[in-house]
């Protein structure tokens, strides 16, 4: 190769420079191809931005895969304008371009240009789960590689019923204890801020996205390192919350179905054929003359032991309806009631002239102030009056509903 280079330079040089060119050629070192998978040039290594500037001359020797440092290797950075200054050298194992400075680190994932996830190996599992994996989130800084014992946080590939807070907290304790066992004494006390964030990821099928965002995890907690005893704070378990929401939704569905059953039963008992709002009755009570209907009311004022002015139990904006209810109302309080009543036109008494008159057949006291326990149906739909679309609860009970 040296002979061919010398001959080529001799051909390219002008006659007056040929002697100098041949001298350079003779002084050039021998060039040999590096073995496959090994770089003797610029194989990529994850390093802080200051080391990637033109102020440094970079060189790498060792294992290289796809242009990225992998396996045993040596990366060095020499100040361009200070050739006598000692270079910054990382010698040892690399994974995906990440230098593994801790002997317990078995691999790495790149998060972005400076952040990495260091694989600290298998993590013993709590009872009822399979072994997990501990990852240290770290960052290259200045001339230093990403340290496993100065983490930004811990990520755990966990499994089992993470909705169980006891199991989730066991995973957190094991992750922290395992990390401590891999680092020198006092490592926790030197972490910036005095706290360590730990996240549990469900299973092993997770990774940072293309923007360098690590999934938030199913469980998150923070270990206060400068308090004794050290304790977990800011604990949040999304799996537990999701399970609680599911149980709440299931219970709500049962409660709403019970509401429907409750008003069906009362309608059948009293022979009521329709639920009607007081507003609709005030407009035209003669549509329901002598019929038994259901109304949801609360007492506004008792005129006598057998006559009261009532208003809607669930009053909507602008609804100031008032009607007369006659019957055994002396024991009523201000709580709402669902009442079966017979419509008896309008009052002809001078004091209550033109007021709609209802005769009480039977009533049930509501548990909720707005009679939600009778009027709120499955799907969280309120039963209202006939101006809304009707549906059939039973063969002879027509109730109107409206979505809130």
Coordinates of C-alpha atoms in Angstrom, one line a residue:
X1 CA 0.0 0.0 0.0
X2 CA 2.9 2.3 0.8
X3 CA 4.4 1.7 -2.7
X4 CA 1.1 2.5 -4.4
X5 CA 0.7 5.7 -2.4
X6 CA 4.2 6.8 -3.2
X7 CA 3.6 6.1 -6.9
X8 CA 0.3 8.0 -6.9
X9 CA 1.9 11.1 -5.2
X10 CA 4.7 11.0 -7.7
X11 CA 2.1 11.2 -10.6
X12 CA 0.1 14.0 -9.0
X13 CA 3.0 16.3 -7.9
X14 CA 4.4 19.0 -10.1
X15 CA 8.0 18.4 -11.1
X16 CA 9.3 21.1 -8.8
X17 CA 7.5 19.6 -5.8
X18 CA 8.0 15.9 -6.6
X19 CA 10.9 15.4 -4.2
X20 CA 8.9 16.9 -1.3
X21 CA 5.8 14.8 -2.1
X22 CA 7.8 11.6 -2.2
X23 CA 9.3 12.4 1.2
X24 CA 5.8 12.9 2.7
X25 CA 4.7 9.6 1.2
X26 CA 7.6 7.8 2.7
X27 CA 6.9 9.3 6.1
X28 CA 3.2 8.3 6.1
X29 CA 2.3 5.6 8.6
X30 CA 1.0 2.2 7.4
X31 CA -2.8 2.1 7.1
X32 CA -4.7 -1.1 7.9
X33 CA -8.5 -1.8 8.0
X34 CA -10.0 -2.3 11.5
X35 CA -11.5 -5.7 12.3
X36 CA -15.3 -5.9 11.6
X37 CA -17.4 -4.5 14.5
X38 CA -14.4 -2.5 15.9
X39 CA -13.9 1.2 15.4
X40 CA -10.7 3.0 15.5
X41 CA -12.4 6.3 14.7
X42 CA -15.5 8.2 15.6
X43 CA -17.9 5.5 16.9
X44 CA -20.6 7.4 18.7
X45 CA -20.6 7.7 22.5
X46 CA -23.1 9.4 24.7
X47 CA -21.3 12.4 26.2
X48 CA -22.1 15.9 27.4
X49 CA -22.4 18.7 24.9
X50 CA -19.1 20.4 26.0
X51 CA -17.2 17.3 24.9
X52 CA -18.8 17.4 21.5
X53 CA -17.5 20.8 20.6
X54 CA -14.6 21.6 18.3
X55 CA -12.5 22.3 21.4
X56 CA -11.9 18.6 21.7
X57 CA -10.4 15.9 19.5
X58 CA -12.3 12.7 20.0
X59 CA -11.1 9.2 19.4
X60 CA -12.6 5.8 20.1
X61 CA -11.1 2.3 19.9
X62 CA -13.1 -0.8 20.6
X63 CA -16.4 -2.6 19.9
X64 CA -18.7 -0.7 17.6
X65 CA -22.1 -1.7 16.3
X66 CA -24.0 0.3 13.7
X67 CA -21.7 3.3 14.4
X68 CA -22.5 3.2 18.1
X69 CA -20.0 2.0 20.8
X70 CA -20.9 -1.5 22.1
X71 CA -18.8 -3.8 24.2
X72 CA -15.3 -3.2 25.4
X73 CA -13.7 0.0 24.2
X74 CA -11.9 3.2 25.0
X75 CA -13.2 6.7 24.3
X76 CA -10.9 9.7 24.8
X77 CA -11.2 13.5 24.3
X78 CA -8.1 15.6 24.0
X79 CA -8.1 19.4 24.1
X80 CA -7.3 20.6 20.6
X81 CA -5.1 23.5 21.7
X82 CA -3.5 21.8 24.7
X83 CA -1.9 18.6 23.4
X84 CA 0.1 18.1 26.6
X85 CA -2.9 18.2 28.9
X86 CA -4.1 14.7 30.0
X87 CA -7.0 13.5 27.9
X88 CA -10.4 12.6 29.4
X89 CA -10.6 8.8 29.0
X90 CA -13.4 6.3 29.4
X91 CA -12.2 2.8 29.3
X92 CA -14.4 -0.2 29.9
X93 CA -17.8 -1.5 28.8
X94 CA -20.2 0.4 26.5
X95 CA -23.9 -0.4 25.7
X96 CA -25.8 1.5 23.0
X97 CA -23.1 4.2 23.2
X98 CA -23.4 4.6 27.0
X99 CA -20.3 4.1 29.1
X100 CA -21.1 1.7 32.0
X101 CA -19.0 3.1 34.8
X102 CA -20.6 1.0 37.5
X103 CA -19.6 -2.7 37.6
X104 CA -23.1 -3.8 38.5
X105 CA -24.6 -2.1 35.4
X106 CA -25.5 -4.8 32.7
X107 CA -26.8 -2.6 29.9
X108 CA -28.3 0.8 29.0
X109 CA -31.0 2.6 27.0
X110 CA -30.5 6.0 25.5
X111 CA -33.2 8.5 26.4
X112 CA -31.9 11.6 24.6
X113 CA -28.6 13.2 23.9
X114 CA -27.5 13.3 27.6
X115 CA -30.0 11.2 29.6
X116 CA -29.8 7.4 29.8
X117 CA -31.4 4.5 31.5
X118 CA -28.9 2.2 33.2
X119 CA -29.9 -1.5 33.5
X120 CA -29.0 -2.6 37.0
X121 CA -30.2 -6.2 36.4
X122 CA -32.9 -8.4 37.9
X123 CA -34.9 -7.2 40.9
X124 CA -36.2 -9.8 43.5
X125 CA -40.0 -9.9 43.4
X126 CA -42.5 -9.5 46.3
X127 CA -44.7 -12.4 47.1
X128 CA -47.2 -13.0 44.3
X129 CA -45.1 -11.5 41.6
X130 CA -42.3 -12.5 39.2
X131 CA -38.8 -10.9 39.3
X132 CA -38.6 -7.4 37.9
X133 CA -35.8 -5.2 36.7
X134 CA -34.2 -2.1 38.1
X135 CA -33.3 0.9 35.9
X136 CA -31.4 4.0 36.9
X137 CA -32.3 7.2 35.1
X138 CA -29.1 9.2 34.9
X139 CA -27.3 11.9 32.9
X140 CA -23.9 12.6 31.5
X141 CA -22.5 15.8 32.9
X142 CA -19.3 17.7 31.9
X143 CA -16.5 15.2 31.5
X144 CA -18.2 12.5 33.5
X145 CA -20.2 9.5 32.4
X146 CA -23.7 8.9 33.6
X147 CA -23.4 7.7 37.3
X148 CA -25.5 4.9 38.5
X149 CA -25.2 6.1 42.1
X150 CA -26.2 9.7 41.4
X151 CA -29.6 9.1 39.7
X152 CA -32.2 11.4 38.5
X153 CA -34.7 8.6 39.4
X154 CA -35.3 4.9 39.5
X155 CA -37.5 3.0 37.0
X156 CA -38.8 -0.5 37.9
X157 CA -40.1 -3.0 35.4
X158 CA -42.7 -4.5 37.8
X159 CA -45.6 -7.0 37.6
X160 CA -48.4 -8.5 39.7
X161 CA -51.5 -6.8 40.9
X162 CA -50.1 -3.2 41.1
X163 CA -53.5 -2.0 42.1
X164 CA -52.7 -3.5 45.5
X165 CA -51.0 -0.7 47.4
X166 CA -49.2 -3.1 49.7
X167 CA -47.6 -4.9 46.7
X168 CA -46.8 -1.6 45.0
X169 CA -45.1 -0.3 48.1
X170 CA -43.2 -3.5 48.5
X171 CA -41.8 -3.1 44.9
X172 CA -40.8 0.5 45.8
X173 CA -39.0 -0.6 49.0
X174 CA -37.2 -3.4 47.1
X175 CA -36.1 -1.1 44.3
X176 CA -34.6 1.4 46.7
X177 CA -32.9 -1.2 48.9
X178 CA -31.5 -3.0 45.8
X179 CA -30.1 0.3 44.4
X180 CA -28.5 1.1 47.8
X181 CA -26.8 -2.3 47.8
X182 CA -25.2 -1.6 44.5
X183 CA -23.8 1.8 45.5
X184 CA -21.3 2.9 48.1
X185 CA -22.4 3.9 51.6
X186 CA -23.6 7.5 51.7
X187 CA -24.7 7.6 48.0
X188 CA -28.3 8.4 49.0
X189 CA -27.2 11.4 51.1
X190 CA -25.3 13.0 48.3
X191 CA -28.3 13.0 45.8
X192 CA -29.2 16.6 44.8
X193 CA -32.3 17.9 46.4
X194 CA -32.4 15.2 49.0
X195 CA -35.1 13.1 47.4
X196 CA -35.3 10.2 45.0
X197 CA -38.2 9.6 42.6
X198 CA -39.2 6.0 41.9
X199 CA -41.7 4.8 39.3
X200 CA -43.2 1.4 38.7
X201 CA -43.7 0.5 35.0
X202 CA -46.1 -2.3 34.2
X203 CA -44.0 -5.2 32.7
X204 CA -41.0 -4.7 30.5
X205 CA -42.6 -3.5 27.3
X206 CA -42.0 0.2 27.9
X207 CA -39.4 2.7 26.5
X208 CA -38.8 6.4 26.2
X209 CA -40.6 8.1 23.2
X210 CA -38.9 9.9 20.3
X211 CA -38.9 13.1 22.3
X212 CA -37.1 11.6 25.3
X213 CA -40.2 11.3 27.5
X214 CA -40.2 8.3 29.9
X215 CA -43.6 6.9 30.6
X216 CA -44.9 8.2 33.9
X217 CA -45.5 4.8 35.3
X218 CA -48.4 3.1 37.0
X219 CA -47.1 4.0 40.4
X220 CA -45.0 7.0 41.4
X221 CA -43.5 7.9 44.8
X222 CA -40.7 10.0 46.2
X223 CA -38.3 8.9 48.9
X224 CA -37.3 11.7 51.3
X225 CA -33.6 11.0 51.9
X226 CA -32.7 13.6 54.5
X227 CA -35.5 12.7 57.0
X228 CA -35.3 10.0 59.5
X229 CA -36.9 7.6 59.2
X230 CA -36.8 7.9 55.4
X231 CA -40.4 7.6 54.1
X232 CA -42.3 7.7 50.8
X233 CA -44.2 10.8 49.9
X234 CA -46.2 12.0 46.9
X235 CA -47.4 8.4 46.5
X236 CA -49.7 8.0 43.5
X237 CA -51.1 4.6 42.3
X238 CA -52.9 5.0 39.0
X239 CA -53.8 1.3 38.9
X240 CA -55.4 1.5 42.4
X241 CA -57.2 4.7 41.4
X242 CA -58.4 3.1 38.2
X243 CA -59.7 0.1 40.1
X244 CA -61.4 2.3 42.6
X245 CA -63.1 4.3 39.7
X246 CA -64.2 1.0 38.2
X247 CA -65.7 -0.2 41.5
X248 CA -67.3 3.2 42.0
X249 CA -68.8 3.0 38.5
X250 CA -70.1 -0.5 39.2
X251 CA -71.6 0.6 42.5
X252 CA -73.2 3.7 40.8
X253 CA -74.7 1.5 38.1
X254 CA -76.3 -0.7 40.8
X255 CA -77.5 2.4 42.7
X256 CA -79.1 3.8 39.5
X257 CA -80.8 0.5 38.7
X258 CA -82.1 0.5 42.3
X259 CA -83.6 4.0 41.7
X260 CA -85.4 2.7 38.6
X261 CA -86.7 -0.3 40.5
X262 CA -87.8 1.9 43.4
X263 CA -89.9 4.2 41.3
X264 CA -91.3 1.3 39.3
X265 CA -92.4 -0.5 42.5
X266 CA -94.0 2.7 43.9
X267 CA -95.8 3.4 40.6
X268 CA -97.2 -0.1 40.4
X269 CA -98.3 0.1 44.1
X270 CA -100.2 3.3 43.6
X271 CA -101.5 2.7 40.0
X272 CA -99.8 5.9 38.8
X273 CA -99.4 6.1 35.1
X274 CA -97.0 8.9 34.5
X275 CA -94.4 11.2 36.1
X276 CA -95.3 14.9 35.6
X277 CA -93.6 18.1 36.5
X278 CA -95.4 20.8 38.5
X279 CA -94.6 23.2 35.7
X280 CA -96.5 21.1 33.2
X281 CA -99.4 20.8 35.6
X282 CA -99.6 24.5 36.1
X283 CA -99.8 25.1 32.4
X284 CA -102.7 22.6 31.9
X285 CA -103.8 20.4 34.8
X286 CA -106.9 19.3 32.8
X287 CA -104.8 17.0 30.6
X288 CA -104.4 14.8 33.7
X289 CA -107.9 15.4 35.3
X290 CA -108.8 12.6 37.8
X291 CA -105.7 10.6 36.8
X292 CA -103.2 9.3 39.4
X293 CA -99.8 10.5 38.5
X294 CA -96.4 10.8 40.2
X295 CA -94.8 14.1 41.2
X296 CA -91.6 14.9 43.0
X297 CA -92.2 17.7 45.5
X298 CA -91.1 19.3 48.7
X299 CA -93.2 21.4 51.1
X300 CA -93.0 25.1 50.8
X301 CA -95.6 26.0 53.4
X302 CA -98.4 24.1 55.3
X303 CA -101.7 26.0 55.2
X304 CA -103.5 23.5 57.4
X305 CA -102.9 20.0 58.7
X306 CA -104.3 18.6 55.5
X307 CA -103.3 21.3 52.9
X308 CA -99.9 22.5 51.9
X309 CA -98.2 24.5 49.1
X310 CA -95.6 22.4 47.5
X311 CA -92.8 23.1 45.0
X312 CA -90.5 20.8 42.9
X313 CA -88.1 18.6 44.8
X314 CA -85.6 19.2 42.1
X315 CA -86.1 22.7 40.9
X316 CA -84.5 23.8 37.7
X317 CA -83.5 27.4 36.9
X318 CA -86.5 29.7 36.4
X319 CA -89.0 27.1 37.7
X320 CA -91.1 28.8 40.5
X321 CA -94.0 26.3 40.3
X322 CA -96.4 26.1 43.3
X323 CA -99.4 23.8 43.6
X324 CA -101.8 22.9 46.4
X325 CA -101.5 19.4 47.9
X326 CA -104.4 18.1 50.0
X327 CA -104.1 15.1 52.2
X328 CA -102.3 13.8 55.3
X329 CA -99.2 16.1 55.2
X330 CA -98.9 17.1 58.9
X331 CA -95.9 14.8 59.4
X332 CA -94.0 16.1 56.4
X333 CA -90.7 17.9 56.8
X334 CA -88.8 19.9 54.2
X335 CA -87.2 16.8 52.7
X336 CA -88.4 15.9 49.1
X337 CA -90.9 13.2 48.4
X338 CA -92.2 11.3 45.5
X339 CA -96.0 11.5 45.8
X340 CA -98.8 9.6 44.0
X341 CA -101.6 12.2 43.5
X342 CA -104.9 12.6 41.7
X343 CA -105.2 15.8 39.7
X344 CA -108.3 17.7 40.7
X345 CA -108.3 20.8 38.5
X346 CA -107.8 24.3 39.9
X347 CA -108.9 25.8 43.2
X348 CA -111.9 28.0 43.4
X349 CA -111.2 29.3 46.9
X350 CA -110.6 33.0 47.0
X351 CA -107.3 32.6 48.9
X352 CA -105.9 30.0 46.5
X353 CA -107.8 30.8 43.4
X354 CA -106.6 29.1 40.2
X355 CA -103.9 27.1 42.0
X356 CA -103.6 23.5 40.7
X357 CA -105.1 21.1 43.3
X358 CA -103.6 17.7 43.9
X359 CA -105.1 15.1 46.2
X360 CA -102.6 12.9 47.9
X361 CA -102.9 9.1 47.4
X362 CA -99.6 8.0 48.9
X363 CA -96.0 9.2 49.2
X364 CA -92.4 8.1 49.9
X365 CA -89.8 10.3 51.5
X366 CA -86.7 10.7 49.4
X367 CA -83.2 10.1 50.9
X368 CA -81.6 12.7 48.7
X369 CA -82.8 16.3 49.0
X370 CA -83.5 16.5 45.2
X371 CA -85.1 13.0 45.2
X372 CA -82.1 11.6 43.2
X373 CA -82.8 8.2 44.7
X374 CA -86.0 8.1 42.7
X375 CA -85.4 10.3 39.7
X376 CA -81.8 9.6 38.5
X377 CA -81.9 6.7 36.1
X378 CA -79.1 4.4 34.6
X379 CA -76.9 6.5 32.4
X380 CA -77.4 9.4 34.8
X381 CA -80.6 10.5 33.1
X382 CA -83.1 12.5 35.1
X383 CA -86.8 11.7 34.8
X384 CA -88.7 14.8 33.8
X385 CA -92.0 15.6 32.3
X386 CA -93.8 14.8 29.0
X387 CA -92.1 17.4 26.9
X388 CA -89.1 15.0 26.7
X389 CA -89.0 11.7 24.9
X390 CA -90.9 9.0 26.8
X391 CA -89.9 5.4 27.5
X392 CA -91.8 2.6 29.1
X393 CA -90.8 1.2 32.5
X394 CA -93.7 -1.2 32.6
X395 CA -96.7 -1.8 30.5
X396 CA -98.7 1.0 32.1
X397 CA -96.0 3.3 33.5
X398 CA -94.8 6.0 31.2
X399 CA -91.9 8.2 32.4
X400 CA -90.1 10.9 30.6
X401 CA -86.4 11.3 30.7
X402 CA -83.8 13.9 29.8
X403 CA -80.0 13.8 29.7
X404 CA -78.5 16.5 31.9

